[in-house]
Amino acid sequence: MKKFMSLVSAGFAAFMLTAGGTAFAAKAQVPELTEKEFKEAKNLYYDRCAGCHGAMRKGATGPKISQKKMLKKSLAKLEDIIFNGTEGGMPGWGKTGDMNKAETKLMAKYMHLPAPIPPEMGLKQMRKTHKVYVPTSKRPGTVQHKRDIMNYFGVILRDAGQGVIFDGDTKEKLATFTIGHATHIFRASATGRYFYTIGRDGKAVLIDLYYDKPKIVAEVRVCLDARSIEVSKYKGALGNFQDQLAIVGCYWPPQLVILDGLSLEPLKVISTRSYTYDTNEFVNEARVATIVASHYNPEWVVAIKETGLVWLVDYSDLQNLSMTQIATERFLHDGGWDASKRYLLIAANMRDTMVVVDTKDRKFVTKFETGIKPHPGRGANWDDPKYGRVSATTHLGEGKITVYGSDPMVRPQYAWKVLRTAKTGGNGLFLKTHPASNNVWTDATIAKDKDASQSICVFYKDAFGKKPNKCWKATNHGKIVHFEYNKDGSEVWVSVWDTKGEMLIYDDKTLKLKHRITGLDTPTGKWNMYNTVNDVF
Ligand code: DHE
């Protein structure tokens, strides 16, 4: 059983207690839970379930699991689903070792109770958590070492709540930081000097890489549950906004928080609660999924999961903030740029659809189906010998990679059309490539078959579907998850997601294992500075 950690500290902990179990015990048709049990169940729910099913259990990446729906299933059936998972992509938390039998039983009972409503969080509370350890005036004016920051890697140690910085050249571990509960992603500042991180507990951290040993220079907590963070990148006729601002996308409370980019001081909160793009129904839990900084304008492109709206948030004038709402598709999740960095390609995963937004003309382009629950991560772009420039996604709901045209200027006949598909090792999370490589790497992290989840499959761009892809079992413990190239595209870093986890580093040409970094607690996502600053994938 993996280490259990409560979701967050202060705010959520208070919520855990106040919405305790005794109130529910009075209802005859629902199970009785003690306050302690109820708190434990809520922690487990927010740790493992809320990301997909929503804080209020209204569904998104996973289906709606309201009390009314759950009461139609017996406790035994719910235990089976929670422990063993489903064909549709729900992990079997018992099989993965994340929940034991007793916890599975508890979660089944919790499903028969109504979902409690978590608290709100405003600017005043955020400011209390804001810490500047080193003000900008005291930070070094020049780089204090001879290493190449552009080949640094930021690595998430998920369950440890830590982030590690590695030198990609020497593989030396430069620093380890405790940065928040179940920390989720790293992003890079536009200048490449800083890494930003965001935890599921809504804590944002700023790491200065100019120091010989990278140092946390500021932090703030702006939500109770979050997944995304981005910086201002625009430099052009309208001004230089590089690194001036940052933005955090919250799952709960559903809001955007704009921060000073160099001190993380929270400046502005924008609620994302609104109406679905199609039927105009009100959504109280309108969570923020992917956020990227536009390359054309001083604005962030923000995907609001439940409403299916993509917001363009203009950061050039916070006093007179303007936003454009683009209607796309519901259940937006992750995504990235096409090779030209004009079109943002976002998965609406519960609609089996990829959505295309034009960030130059600032409008919706199209949407098309790719397979069961597309999950591209940031996606992969390359030149196909027959179809020209293409992009691709893997899928949560099936072991498939789907390749579609993404060059509407030169080859409009293929643009946004599915051109090729191929089987991967199993239901997966990520794929990755690099312009210098002929390979596309895919995982099968959530495949039911253990061997598949411990394997890697590589496809060849110049012979996709012709030459068989190469798959191999890369580990006999944990699961294989997420890929990142080094700066020049010659190596690929791959995580073995386990409490006794590892980083496997492969030669991209020979597919031979070159290095193995051991002793990492649950390594998952990883980001190379050069590739992240330049959106290379
Ligand atoms: Fe993620 C990206 C949400 C579970 C690793 N994940 C994203 C993004 C979102 C998201 C919205 C896009 C961020 C952006 O671009 O700004 N992730 C969620 C969830 O809601 C979900 C499904 C469930 C949850 O409870 O959180 C979830 N994610 C996971 C994991 O369990 C993963 C595999 C391991 C971990 O460390 O949490 C995981 N998510 C990642 C990674 C990325 C990501 C590595 C960025 C991919 C990249 O290449 O940049």
Coordinates of C-alpha atoms and ligand atoms in Angstrom, one line a residue:
M1 CA 0.0 0.0 0.0
K2 CA 1.4 3.4 -1.0
K3 CA 2.0 6.1 1.5
F4 CA -1.3 7.9 2.3
M5 CA -1.3 11.6 2.5
S6 CA -4.2 13.9 3.3
L7 CA -5.1 16.0 0.3
V8 CA -4.1 19.4 1.6
S9 CA -3.5 21.2 4.9
A10 CA -5.5 24.0 6.5
G11 CA -8.5 24.8 4.3
F12 CA -9.4 21.3 3.1
A13 CA -8.6 19.8 6.5
A14 CA -11.2 22.0 8.1
F15 CA -13.6 21.0 5.4
M16 CA -12.9 17.3 6.1
L17 CA -13.9 17.8 9.7
T18 CA -16.8 20.1 9.3
A19 CA -18.6 18.0 6.7
G20 CA -18.0 14.9 8.9
G21 CA -19.8 11.7 8.9
T22 CA -22.2 11.8 11.8
A23 CA -24.7 14.0 9.9
F24 CA -25.0 11.2 7.4
A25 CA -25.5 8.4 9.8
A26 CA -29.0 9.5 10.5
K27 CA -30.2 8.5 7.1
A28 CA -31.5 4.9 7.2
Q29 CA -30.8 3.9 3.5
V30 CA -27.1 5.0 3.5
P31 CA -24.2 3.5 5.3
E32 CA -23.1 4.8 8.7
L33 CA -19.6 6.2 8.9
T34 CA -17.9 7.6 11.9
E35 CA -16.4 11.0 11.6
K36 CA -12.9 9.5 11.4
E37 CA -14.0 7.1 8.6
F38 CA -15.8 9.8 6.7
K39 CA -12.7 12.0 6.8
E40 CA -10.5 9.1 5.7
A41 CA -12.9 8.4 2.8
K42 CA -12.9 12.0 1.7
N43 CA -9.2 12.1 1.7
L44 CA -9.1 9.0 -0.4
Y45 CA -11.7 10.4 -2.7
Y46 CA -9.9 13.7 -3.3
D47 CA -6.6 11.8 -3.6
R48 CA -7.6 9.2 -6.2
C49 CA -11.1 10.0 -7.6
A50 CA -11.9 13.7 -7.7
G51 CA -9.5 14.5 -10.6
C52 CA -11.6 12.4 -13.0
H53 CA -15.1 12.4 -11.3
G54 CA -15.0 15.9 -10.0
A55 CA -15.1 17.3 -6.4
M56 CA -18.8 17.2 -6.5
R57 CA -18.9 13.8 -8.3
K58 CA -20.6 15.3 -11.4
G59 CA -18.1 13.6 -13.8
A60 CA -15.7 14.7 -16.5
T61 CA -12.8 12.4 -17.5
G62 CA -14.7 9.7 -15.5
P63 CA -18.5 9.4 -15.4
K64 CA -20.9 11.1 -13.0
I65 CA -21.0 9.2 -9.7
S66 CA -23.7 11.0 -7.7
Q67 CA -25.3 9.4 -4.7
K68 CA -28.5 8.8 -6.6
K69 CA -26.6 6.9 -9.3
M70 CA -24.4 5.0 -6.9
L71 CA -27.3 3.8 -4.7
K72 CA -28.4 1.8 -7.8
K73 CA -25.3 -0.3 -7.4
S74 CA -24.7 -2.6 -4.5
L75 CA -21.8 -2.1 -2.2
A76 CA -20.3 -5.4 -3.5
K77 CA -20.5 -4.1 -7.1
L78 CA -18.9 -0.8 -6.2
E79 CA -16.1 -2.5 -4.3
D80 CA -15.4 -4.6 -7.4
I81 CA -15.2 -1.6 -9.6
I82 CA -13.0 0.4 -7.2
F83 CA -10.7 -2.6 -6.6
N84 CA -10.5 -4.1 -10.1
G85 CA -11.2 -1.1 -12.4
T86 CA -13.3 -1.0 -15.6
E87 CA -12.7 -1.6 -19.3
G88 CA -13.5 2.1 -19.9
G89 CA -10.2 3.2 -18.4
M90 CA -10.9 3.4 -14.6
P91 CA -7.8 2.2 -12.8
G92 CA -8.3 -0.8 -10.4
W93 CA -7.1 0.9 -7.2
G94 CA -6.7 -2.4 -5.5
K95 CA -4.7 -3.9 -8.3
T96 CA -2.4 -0.9 -8.5
G97 CA -1.7 -1.2 -4.8
D98 CA -3.2 2.2 -4.0
M99 CA -6.1 1.0 -1.9
N100 CA -6.3 -2.0 0.3
K101 CA -9.5 -4.1 0.9
A102 CA -10.6 -2.0 3.9
E103 CA -10.1 1.2 2.0
T104 CA -12.0 -0.2 -1.0
K105 CA -15.0 -1.1 1.3
L106 CA -14.9 2.4 2.8
M107 CA -14.9 4.1 -0.6
A108 CA -17.9 1.9 -1.7
K109 CA -19.8 3.1 1.4
Y110 CA -18.7 6.7 0.7
M111 CA -20.2 6.4 -2.7
H112 CA -23.6 5.8 -1.1
L113 CA -23.4 9.1 0.7
P114 CA -24.0 12.6 -0.8
A115 CA -21.0 14.5 -2.0
P116 CA -20.0 17.3 0.4
I117 CA -19.3 20.8 -1.0
P118 CA -15.8 22.0 -0.5
P119 CA -15.0 25.6 0.7
E120 CA -14.1 28.7 -1.4
M121 CA -10.7 30.5 -1.4
G122 CA -10.3 34.2 -2.1
L123 CA -7.4 36.6 -2.5
K124 CA -7.2 37.4 1.3
Q125 CA -6.6 33.7 2.1
M126 CA -4.1 33.3 -0.7
R127 CA -2.1 36.3 0.4
K128 CA -1.6 34.7 3.8
T129 CA 0.2 31.8 2.2
H130 CA 2.4 34.0 0.0
K131 CA 6.1 33.8 0.8
V132 CA 9.0 35.5 -1.0
Y133 CA 12.2 33.8 0.1
V134 CA 14.5 35.9 -2.1
P135 CA 13.2 39.1 -3.6
T136 CA 14.1 39.8 -7.2
S137 CA 16.6 42.5 -6.2
K138 CA 18.6 39.9 -4.1
R139 CA 18.6 37.2 -6.8
P140 CA 21.8 36.8 -8.8
G141 CA 22.2 39.0 -11.9
T142 CA 24.0 36.3 -13.8
V143 CA 24.2 32.5 -14.0
Q144 CA 26.2 31.2 -11.0
H145 CA 27.5 28.0 -12.6
K146 CA 28.8 26.6 -15.9
R147 CA 26.1 24.0 -16.5
D148 CA 23.6 24.3 -19.4
I149 CA 20.2 25.3 -17.8
M150 CA 18.6 24.5 -21.1
N151 CA 19.3 20.8 -20.6
Y152 CA 18.0 20.8 -17.0
F153 CA 15.1 18.4 -16.2
G154 CA 12.4 19.0 -13.6
V155 CA 11.0 15.7 -12.4
I156 CA 7.8 15.2 -10.3
L157 CA 8.0 12.7 -7.4
R158 CA 4.2 12.5 -7.2
D159 CA 3.3 10.8 -3.9
A160 CA 6.3 12.2 -2.1
G161 CA 5.1 15.7 -3.1
Q162 CA 8.5 16.6 -4.3
G163 CA 10.2 18.0 -7.4
V164 CA 13.8 17.2 -8.4
I165 CA 16.1 19.2 -10.7
F166 CA 18.6 17.1 -12.7
D167 CA 21.4 18.3 -14.9
G168 CA 20.5 16.5 -18.2
D169 CA 24.2 16.4 -19.3
T170 CA 25.8 14.8 -16.2
K171 CA 22.5 13.2 -14.8
E172 CA 23.5 14.8 -11.5
K173 CA 20.7 15.5 -9.0
L174 CA 21.1 19.2 -8.3
A175 CA 18.2 19.7 -5.8
T176 CA 15.1 18.1 -4.3
F177 CA 12.3 20.2 -3.0
T178 CA 9.1 19.5 -1.1
I179 CA 6.7 21.4 -3.3
G180 CA 3.1 20.3 -2.5
H181 CA 0.8 17.4 -2.3
A182 CA 0.8 15.1 -5.3
T183 CA 2.6 17.8 -7.2
H184 CA 1.4 17.7 -10.8
I185 CA 3.4 19.6 -13.4
F186 CA 6.4 21.8 -14.1
R187 CA 6.4 24.7 -16.5
A188 CA 9.3 26.9 -17.6
S189 CA 9.5 30.7 -17.6
A190 CA 9.7 32.3 -21.0
T191 CA 13.3 33.2 -20.5
G192 CA 14.3 29.8 -19.2
R193 CA 15.6 31.0 -15.9
Y194 CA 12.8 29.6 -13.7
F195 CA 10.8 26.5 -13.3
Y196 CA 7.3 26.9 -12.0
T197 CA 5.5 24.0 -10.3
I198 CA 1.9 23.4 -9.3
G199 CA 0.6 20.8 -6.8
R200 CA -2.8 19.3 -6.6
D201 CA -3.1 21.3 -3.3
G202 CA -3.0 24.5 -5.4
K203 CA 0.5 25.4 -4.2
A204 CA 2.6 27.2 -6.8
V205 CA 6.4 27.3 -6.4
L206 CA 9.1 29.3 -8.2
I207 CA 12.5 27.8 -8.6
D208 CA 15.5 30.0 -9.6
L209 CA 18.0 28.0 -11.7
Y210 CA 20.7 30.7 -11.8
Y211 CA 22.0 29.5 -8.4
D212 CA 24.6 26.8 -8.4
K213 CA 22.1 24.7 -6.4
P214 CA 18.6 25.6 -7.6
K215 CA 16.7 27.5 -5.0
I216 CA 13.0 28.1 -4.2
V217 CA 12.6 31.9 -4.3
A218 CA 8.8 32.2 -3.8
E219 CA 5.6 30.2 -3.2
V220 CA 1.9 30.7 -2.7
R221 CA -1.2 28.6 -2.4
V222 CA -4.1 29.8 -4.5
C223 CA -6.6 26.9 -4.7
L224 CA -7.5 23.8 -2.8
D225 CA -7.2 21.6 -5.9
A226 CA -5.3 22.5 -9.1
R227 CA -3.6 21.0 -12.2
S228 CA -2.2 23.8 -14.4
I229 CA 0.2 26.7 -14.3
E230 CA 1.6 28.9 -17.1
V231 CA 3.6 32.1 -17.5
S232 CA 3.3 35.2 -19.8
K233 CA 5.4 34.7 -22.9
Y234 CA 4.6 37.5 -25.3
K235 CA 7.3 39.8 -26.5
G236 CA 6.5 42.0 -29.5
A237 CA 4.8 45.1 -30.8
L238 CA 2.5 45.2 -27.8
G239 CA 5.3 45.1 -25.2
N240 CA 7.5 42.6 -23.4
F241 CA 5.5 40.5 -21.0
Q242 CA 8.0 37.6 -20.6
D243 CA 8.0 36.2 -17.1
Q244 CA 6.0 39.2 -15.8
L245 CA 2.9 37.2 -14.9
A246 CA 1.9 33.7 -14.1
I247 CA -1.5 32.0 -14.1
V248 CA -2.8 29.0 -12.1
G249 CA -5.8 27.0 -13.2
C250 CA -7.8 25.6 -10.3
Y251 CA -10.1 22.6 -10.1
W252 CA -11.5 23.8 -6.8
P253 CA -12.6 26.5 -6.3
P254 CA -13.2 26.7 -10.0
Q255 CA -11.1 29.8 -10.8
L256 CA -8.1 31.3 -12.5
V257 CA -5.6 33.1 -10.4
I258 CA -3.2 35.6 -11.9
L259 CA 0.1 36.1 -10.1
D260 CA 3.1 38.3 -10.4
G261 CA 5.5 36.2 -12.4
L262 CA 8.6 36.9 -10.3
S263 CA 7.2 37.0 -6.8
L264 CA 4.1 34.9 -7.2
E265 CA 2.1 37.6 -5.4
P266 CA -1.6 36.8 -6.2
L267 CA -3.1 39.7 -8.2
K268 CA -6.5 38.7 -9.5
V269 CA -9.0 35.9 -9.2
I270 CA -11.4 35.1 -12.0
S271 CA -14.2 32.6 -11.4
T272 CA -14.7 30.1 -14.2
R273 CA -18.2 29.1 -13.1
S274 CA -20.5 29.7 -16.1
Y275 CA -22.7 27.9 -18.6
T276 CA -22.0 25.0 -21.0
Y277 CA -21.2 26.1 -24.5
D278 CA -24.1 24.1 -26.1
T279 CA -27.1 23.9 -23.8
N280 CA -26.2 26.9 -21.6
E281 CA -26.7 25.0 -18.4
F282 CA -25.0 26.5 -15.3
V283 CA -21.9 24.7 -14.1
N284 CA -20.8 25.3 -10.5
E285 CA -17.7 23.1 -10.8
A286 CA -16.2 24.4 -14.1
R287 CA -12.6 23.3 -13.7
V288 CA -9.6 24.7 -15.4
A289 CA -7.8 22.1 -17.5
T290 CA -4.8 22.9 -19.8
I291 CA -3.4 26.5 -20.0
V292 CA -0.9 27.7 -22.6
A293 CA 0.6 31.0 -23.5
S294 CA -0.2 32.3 -27.0
H295 CA 2.7 32.9 -29.3
Y296 CA 0.7 35.6 -31.2
N297 CA -0.9 37.8 -28.6
P298 CA -0.4 38.7 -24.9
E299 CA -2.9 36.2 -23.8
W300 CA -3.4 32.8 -22.2
V301 CA -5.4 30.1 -23.8
V302 CA -7.4 28.4 -21.0
A303 CA -9.5 25.3 -21.4
I304 CA -12.5 25.2 -19.1
K305 CA -13.3 21.5 -18.7
E306 CA -17.0 21.1 -18.0
T307 CA -18.4 24.1 -20.0
G308 CA -16.4 23.3 -23.2
L309 CA -15.3 26.9 -23.5
V310 CA -11.8 27.9 -24.4
W311 CA -11.1 31.3 -22.9
L312 CA -8.5 33.7 -24.4
V313 CA -7.4 35.8 -21.4
D314 CA -5.7 39.0 -22.4
Y315 CA -3.0 39.7 -19.7
S316 CA -1.8 43.1 -21.2
D317 CA -4.2 45.1 -19.0
L318 CA -5.4 43.5 -15.8
Q319 CA -7.3 46.6 -14.8
N320 CA -9.5 46.4 -17.9
L321 CA -9.2 42.6 -18.4
S322 CA -10.7 41.3 -21.6
M323 CA -11.6 37.7 -22.4
T324 CA -12.8 35.9 -25.5
Q325 CA -14.9 32.8 -25.1
I326 CA -14.6 30.2 -27.8
A327 CA -17.2 27.4 -27.9
T328 CA -15.6 24.0 -28.5
E329 CA -16.6 20.8 -26.8
R330 CA -17.3 19.7 -23.3
F331 CA -14.8 17.9 -21.0
L332 CA -11.6 19.6 -22.2
H333 CA -8.5 18.1 -20.6
D334 CA -4.9 18.2 -21.9
G335 CA -3.3 19.4 -25.1
G336 CA -0.5 21.2 -27.0
W337 CA 0.5 23.0 -30.1
D338 CA 0.7 21.9 -33.7
A339 CA 4.2 22.3 -35.1
S340 CA 3.6 25.9 -36.2
K341 CA 2.4 26.8 -32.7
R342 CA -0.6 28.5 -34.2
Y343 CA -3.2 25.8 -33.5
L344 CA -3.9 24.5 -30.1
L345 CA -5.0 20.9 -30.1
I346 CA -7.0 19.9 -27.0
A347 CA -8.6 16.6 -26.0
A348 CA -12.3 16.7 -25.0
N349 CA -11.7 13.2 -23.7
M350 CA -15.2 12.2 -22.6
R351 CA -16.4 13.1 -26.1
D352 CA -13.7 11.1 -27.8
T353 CA -12.8 14.2 -29.6
M354 CA -9.9 16.5 -30.4
V355 CA -10.7 20.2 -30.6
V356 CA -8.7 22.7 -32.8
V357 CA -8.4 26.4 -31.8
D358 CA -6.7 29.0 -34.0
T359 CA -4.8 31.3 -31.7
K360 CA -3.8 33.7 -34.5
D361 CA -7.3 34.4 -35.8
R362 CA -8.6 33.7 -32.2
K363 CA -11.4 31.3 -33.2
F364 CA -12.7 27.7 -33.2
V365 CA -11.5 25.7 -36.2
T366 CA -13.0 22.3 -35.9
K367 CA -13.3 19.1 -33.9
F368 CA -13.1 15.5 -34.8
E369 CA -13.3 12.0 -33.2
T370 CA -10.1 10.0 -32.7
G371 CA -10.9 7.1 -30.4
I372 CA -12.0 6.4 -26.9
K373 CA -10.9 9.2 -24.6
P374 CA -8.0 10.9 -26.4
H375 CA -5.1 11.9 -24.0
P376 CA -2.3 13.5 -25.9
G377 CA -0.4 15.0 -22.9
R378 CA 1.1 17.8 -25.0
G379 CA 0.9 15.7 -28.1
A380 CA 3.4 14.9 -30.8
N381 CA 4.1 16.6 -34.2
W382 CA 6.1 15.3 -37.1
D383 CA 6.4 15.1 -40.9
D384 CA 4.7 12.1 -42.4
P385 CA 6.2 10.9 -45.8
K386 CA 2.8 10.8 -47.4
Y387 CA 0.6 13.3 -45.6
G388 CA 3.1 16.0 -44.6
R389 CA 2.8 17.7 -41.2
V390 CA 0.8 15.5 -38.8
S391 CA 0.0 15.4 -35.0
A392 CA -1.0 12.5 -32.8
T393 CA -2.7 11.4 -29.6
T394 CA -2.8 8.3 -27.5
H395 CA -6.1 7.2 -25.7
L396 CA -7.1 6.4 -22.1
G397 CA -9.9 4.1 -23.3
E398 CA -8.1 2.0 -25.8
G399 CA -4.5 1.0 -26.8
K400 CA -4.4 3.2 -29.9
I401 CA -2.4 6.0 -31.4
T402 CA -4.3 8.2 -33.9
V403 CA -2.4 10.4 -36.4
Y404 CA -4.2 13.4 -38.1
G405 CA -3.2 16.1 -40.5
S406 CA -2.2 19.4 -39.0
D407 CA -1.1 21.6 -41.9
P408 CA -4.1 23.5 -43.1
M409 CA -2.0 26.0 -45.1
V410 CA 0.0 23.6 -47.2
R411 CA -2.1 20.4 -47.2
P412 CA -5.7 21.5 -46.4
Q413 CA -7.1 18.2 -47.8
Y414 CA -5.6 16.3 -44.9
A415 CA -5.9 18.9 -42.1
W416 CA -7.8 17.8 -39.1
K417 CA -8.6 14.4 -40.7
V418 CA -7.6 11.1 -39.1
L419 CA -5.0 9.6 -41.5
R420 CA -3.4 6.7 -39.6
T421 CA -4.1 4.6 -36.6
A422 CA -2.0 1.9 -34.9
K423 CA -2.3 -0.3 -31.9
T424 CA -0.1 0.5 -28.9
G425 CA 0.7 -1.8 -26.0
G426 CA -2.6 -0.9 -24.2
N427 CA -4.6 2.0 -22.8
G428 CA -2.0 4.8 -22.4
L429 CA -1.4 8.3 -21.1
F430 CA 1.4 9.9 -23.1
L431 CA 3.3 10.0 -26.4
K432 CA 6.3 12.1 -27.3
T433 CA 8.7 12.9 -30.1
H434 CA 11.3 15.5 -31.0
P435 CA 12.1 17.1 -34.4
A436 CA 15.6 15.5 -34.4
S437 CA 14.2 12.0 -34.0
N438 CA 12.5 9.4 -36.2
N439 CA 10.7 7.9 -33.2
V440 CA 7.4 8.4 -31.4
W441 CA 7.4 6.9 -27.9
T442 CA 4.1 5.7 -26.3
D443 CA 3.3 4.2 -22.9
A444 CA 0.4 2.0 -21.8
T445 CA 0.4 3.1 -18.2
I446 CA -3.3 2.2 -17.5
A447 CA -3.5 -1.0 -19.4
K448 CA -5.1 -3.8 -17.4
D449 CA -2.3 -6.2 -18.4
K450 CA 0.6 -5.7 -16.1
D451 CA 3.3 -6.5 -18.7
A452 CA 1.8 -4.0 -21.0
S453 CA 1.8 -1.2 -18.4
Q454 CA 5.5 -2.0 -17.8
S455 CA 6.3 -1.7 -21.5
I456 CA 7.3 0.9 -24.0
C457 CA 6.3 1.0 -27.7
V458 CA 8.2 3.1 -30.3
F459 CA 6.7 3.9 -33.7
Y460 CA 8.8 5.1 -36.7
K461 CA 7.8 8.3 -38.4
D462 CA 9.2 7.3 -41.8
A463 CA 7.4 3.9 -41.8
F464 CA 4.4 4.4 -39.6
G465 CA 2.2 1.3 -40.0
K466 CA 4.6 -0.3 -42.5
K467 CA 7.6 -1.2 -40.3
P468 CA 6.3 -2.9 -37.1
N469 CA 6.7 -0.7 -34.1
K470 CA 9.1 -1.9 -31.5
C471 CA 7.7 -2.8 -28.0
W472 CA 9.6 -4.1 -25.0
K473 CA 9.1 -4.7 -21.3
A474 CA 11.2 -1.9 -19.7
T475 CA 10.6 -2.8 -16.0
N476 CA 9.4 -5.6 -13.8
H477 CA 8.1 -3.2 -11.1
G478 CA 5.8 -0.2 -11.1
K479 CA 4.5 1.2 -14.4
I480 CA 6.0 3.0 -17.3
V481 CA 4.8 6.6 -17.6
H482 CA 5.5 9.8 -19.6
F483 CA 8.5 10.6 -21.9
E484 CA 10.7 13.6 -22.3
Y485 CA 13.6 14.2 -24.7
N486 CA 16.8 16.0 -23.8
K487 CA 17.7 19.2 -25.4
D488 CA 19.2 17.9 -28.6
G489 CA 16.7 15.0 -29.0
S490 CA 19.3 12.2 -28.6
E491 CA 18.0 10.8 -25.3
V492 CA 14.6 9.9 -23.9
W493 CA 13.8 10.0 -20.2
V494 CA 11.1 7.6 -19.0
S495 CA 9.7 7.1 -15.5
V496 CA 9.1 3.9 -13.7
W497 CA 6.2 5.0 -11.5
D498 CA 6.7 3.1 -8.2
T499 CA 7.6 3.9 -4.6
K500 CA 10.9 2.4 -5.5
G501 CA 10.8 4.3 -8.8
E502 CA 13.5 4.9 -11.4
M503 CA 14.3 7.1 -14.4
L504 CA 15.3 5.1 -17.4
I505 CA 17.3 7.1 -20.0
Y506 CA 17.4 5.6 -23.5
D507 CA 19.5 6.4 -26.5
D508 CA 16.8 7.5 -29.0
K509 CA 18.6 6.1 -32.1
T510 CA 19.5 2.6 -30.7
L511 CA 16.7 2.3 -28.2
K512 CA 19.4 1.0 -25.8
L513 CA 19.2 1.9 -22.1
K514 CA 22.1 4.3 -21.3
H515 CA 21.5 5.4 -17.7
R516 CA 19.3 4.4 -14.8
I517 CA 18.6 6.8 -11.9
T518 CA 17.3 4.8 -9.0
G519 CA 15.9 5.7 -5.5
L520 CA 13.1 8.0 -6.8
D521 CA 9.8 7.9 -4.9
T522 CA 6.9 7.8 -7.5
P523 CA 8.5 9.7 -10.4
T524 CA 5.9 10.6 -13.0
G525 CA 6.1 13.8 -15.2
K526 CA 9.4 15.3 -16.4
W527 CA 10.2 18.5 -18.3
N528 CA 13.4 19.5 -20.2
M529 CA 13.9 23.2 -20.0
Y530 CA 14.7 23.8 -23.6
N531 CA 11.8 21.7 -24.9
T532 CA 9.4 23.3 -22.4
V533 CA 10.5 26.9 -23.2
N534 CA 10.2 26.3 -26.9
D535 CA 7.2 24.0 -26.9
V536 CA 9.1 21.1 -28.6
F537 CA 7.1 17.9 -28.7
Ligands
DHE1 FE1 -2.4 15.0 -15.3 C1 -1.1 17.2 -17.7 C2 -5.3 16.8 -15.2 C3 -3.8 12.5 -13.5 C4 0.6 13.4 -15.1 N1 -3.1 16.6 -16.3 C5 -2.4 17.4 -17.2 C6 -3.3 18.5 -17.6 C7 -4.4 18.4 -16.9 C8 -4.3 17.2 -16.1 C9 -5.6 19.3 -16.9 C10 -2.9 19.6 -18.5 C11 -2.1 20.7 -17.8 C12 -1.7 21.8 -18.7 O1 -1.3 21.6 -19.9 O2 -1.7 23.0 -18.3 N2 -4.2 14.7 -14.5 C13 -5.3 15.5 -14.6 C14 -6.4 15.0 -13.9 O3 -7.5 15.5 -13.7 C15 -6.1 13.5 -13.7 C16 -6.8 12.7 -14.8 C17 -6.7 12.9 -12.4 C18 -6.2 13.5 -11.1 O4 -6.7 13.1 -10.1 O5 -5.4 14.4 -11.1 C19 -4.6 13.6 -13.9 N3 -1.7 13.3 -14.4 C20 -2.5 12.5 -13.7 C21 -1.7 11.4 -13.1 O6 -2.1 10.5 -12.3 C22 -0.3 11.5 -13.8 C23 -0.1 10.4 -14.8 C24 0.8 11.4 -12.8 C25 1.0 12.5 -11.8 O7 2.1 12.9 -11.5 O8 0.0 13.1 -11.4 C26 -0.4 12.9 -14.5 N4 -0.6 15.3 -16.2 C27 0.5 14.5 -16.0 C28 1.6 15.1 -16.8 C29 1.1 16.1 -17.5 C30 -0.3 16.2 -17.2 C31 3.0 14.5 -16.8 C32 1.9 17.0 -18.5 C33 2.2 16.3 -19.7 C34 3.3 17.0 -20.5 O9 4.0 16.3 -21.3 O10 3.5 18.2 -20.4

